[in-house]
Amino acid sequence: MSTYHNNMDRRKFLKIIGITTATSSFGFLQGCAPGGKNAEGTNVDDSVPAQMTCRNFSGKEDEAVSILGYGCMRWPTVPSPDGKGDLIDQEEVNRLVDYAMEYGVNYYDTSPVYVQGWSEKATGIALKRYPRERFKIATKLSNFSNWTRENSIKMYEQSFKDLQVDYIDYYLLHSIGNGGIRTFRARYIDNGMLDFLMKEREAGRIRKLGFSFHGTKEVFDEVLAMHEQVHWDFVQIQLNYLDWKHASDNNVNADYLYAELEKREIPAIIMEPLLGGRLSNLPDHIVARLKQRMPESSVASWAFRFAGSPKWVLTVLSGMTYMEHLQDNVKTYSPLVPLTDDERQFLFDTADLISQYPTIPCNDCKYCMPCPYGIDIPAVLLHYNKCVNEGNISRSSHDENYRRARRAFLVGYDRSVPRLRQADHCIGCGQCNPHCPQSIDIPRQMQHINNYVESLKQEKL
């Protein structure tokens, strides 16, 4: 638990809402968004230098973007008073945004569907306290379930209202790979929405138009081939040192995605640099390997340096729920020290080791939520992955550490996931599967985990 989270008494009176120097026009720019005072006119932490590395591919001074981007998918929450779900902690959101703005973070990525539909409002409230030219907003056309033209335009227009802006800096077609090329065409081509958005860009209500991608190579290639007609201003891809060569099933290795963008000189926005936290919660021997190489650096900093080092990366998104995560990332990128060739190879070798551990590729995006049967799907999967990383998954009572692993899994499961929200409540309806950007067969994994839990409970020691 973050030390910056206060108790509920203090929150009662606060508003909580429901759920390297450049040598050309591209490259490194240091301190493009200077420090200074926050929204209240006070400094937050003078121990962090205000020299955030920024990137600029246009050469226009007002288009410099901080290499660290704020992913607004994981804003901090508190339990709702009625016990049904969570509420966004607006005070904490404001505090995080103040710190980010103080130290040069000027890119904020949200969506109409993040945090159960409340992320845009919370982000808009926090950023409204700053001059519009100080920040860049990215949001998305997240028309996953209803892609009629009427609904899509309504969603687009609502984003302006919730964000309290009259233009959007970066607008994305959201997660285009889900459902294949037919779904892409239904969501954006057949209903005329891509033409509509291109006209909105011409009118200036959208400054940059691009798309975010999860899916198959065929979809990526076909949509990227539209570049000559559409002129994609940027593309958001999943990139990290594990996915570079070891992407999960039904996804594409990041080296291919990035190379295709670099070939066309299309700026890349990076999502999932930590794979939903999996690259900061590693097996102990992997952590020791990273710490031995750089004792003073965090495990996460390796992943962020990797993601920020390619020259056509514009910004690297991080869903920083807690202040300590934000502070660590600011330090990593103030300024960014690009990886050497030797360090890159070290991380590739590390990725080979990590790939030997059979974790479920859940990035905690929560697109699968809410479950109609109340299951906390991400919590179940994350607990399983945590136990894999800690060596607390054992298949045989004959294993030397079986008793310890069994207790650690069962006790941790009950602490991490309330009984009524555990995997045994899954009926296999499959409503979650179409929404998973990692293409996880969620009911199958719920059954697998529940069977494992039941086997542990029935074992007599």
PDB file of N, CA and C in Angstrom, residues 24 81-82 87 145 196 255 270 285 315 337 357 376:
ATOM      1  N   SER A  24      18.743  16.939 -34.759  1.00  0.00           N
ATOM      2  CA  SER A  24      17.872  17.073 -35.921  1.00  0.00           C
ATOM      3  C   SER A  24      16.448  17.204 -35.408  1.00  0.00           C
ATOM      4  N   PRO A  81     -19.003   3.323  -1.091  1.00  0.00           N
ATOM      5  CA  PRO A  81     -19.710   3.180   0.194  1.00  0.00           C
ATOM      6  C   PRO A  81     -20.733   2.062   0.211  1.00  0.00           C
ATOM      7  N   ASP A  82     -21.343   1.753  -0.963  1.00  0.00           N
ATOM      8  CA  ASP A  82     -22.356   0.702  -0.982  1.00  0.00           C
ATOM      9  C   ASP A  82     -21.758  -0.686  -1.160  1.00  0.00           C
ATOM     10  N   LEU A  87     -14.518   3.373  -6.496  1.00  0.00           N
ATOM     11  CA  LEU A  87     -14.622   4.754  -6.959  1.00  0.00           C
ATOM     12  C   LEU A  87     -13.228   5.301  -7.198  1.00  0.00           C
ATOM     13  N   SER A 145     -18.418  -2.697 -28.489  1.00  0.00           N
ATOM     14  CA  SER A 145     -19.657  -3.480 -28.518  1.00  0.00           C
ATOM     15  C   SER A 145     -20.729  -2.889 -29.418  1.00  0.00           C
ATOM     16  N   PHE A 196     -14.764  10.268 -41.148  1.00  0.00           N
ATOM     17  CA  PHE A 196     -15.216  11.316 -40.228  1.00  0.00           C
ATOM     18  C   PHE A 196     -14.049  11.847 -39.395  1.00  0.00           C
ATOM     19  N   ASP A 255       9.576  -6.696 -32.111  1.00  0.00           N
ATOM     20  CA  ASP A 255      10.625  -6.297 -33.055  1.00  0.00           C
ATOM     21  C   ASP A 255      10.044  -6.093 -34.448  1.00  0.00           C
ATOM     22  N   ILE A 270       4.424   3.598 -26.924  1.00  0.00           N
ATOM     23  CA  ILE A 270       4.630   2.281 -26.338  1.00  0.00           C
ATOM     24  C   ILE A 270       3.681   2.061 -25.167  1.00  0.00           C
ATOM     25  N   HIS A 285      15.511 -15.135  -8.768  1.00  0.00           N
ATOM     26  CA  HIS A 285      16.830 -15.251  -9.394  1.00  0.00           C
ATOM     27  C   HIS A 285      16.975 -14.288 -10.576  1.00  0.00           C
ATOM     28  N   THR A 315       6.763   8.233 -26.941  1.00  0.00           N
ATOM     29  CA  THR A 315       6.542   8.241 -25.499  1.00  0.00           C
ATOM     30  C   THR A 315       6.247   6.821 -25.035  1.00  0.00           C
ATOM     31  N   VAL A 337      18.851   7.420 -20.094  1.00  0.00           N
ATOM     32  CA  VAL A 337      20.163   6.957 -20.551  1.00  0.00           C
ATOM     33  C   VAL A 337      19.902   5.751 -21.439  1.00  0.00           C
ATOM     34  N   TYR A 357       9.215 -19.551 -17.661  1.00  0.00           N
ATOM     35  CA  TYR A 357       8.237 -19.623 -16.575  1.00  0.00           C
ATOM     36  C   TYR A 357       6.833 -19.464 -17.160  1.00  0.00           C
ATOM     37  N   ASP A 376     -13.318 -11.644  -9.857  1.00  0.00           N
ATOM     38  CA  ASP A 376     -12.254 -10.663 -10.073  1.00  0.00           C
ATOM     39  C   ASP A 376     -11.185 -11.338 -10.928  1.00  0.00           C
TER      40      ASP A 376
END
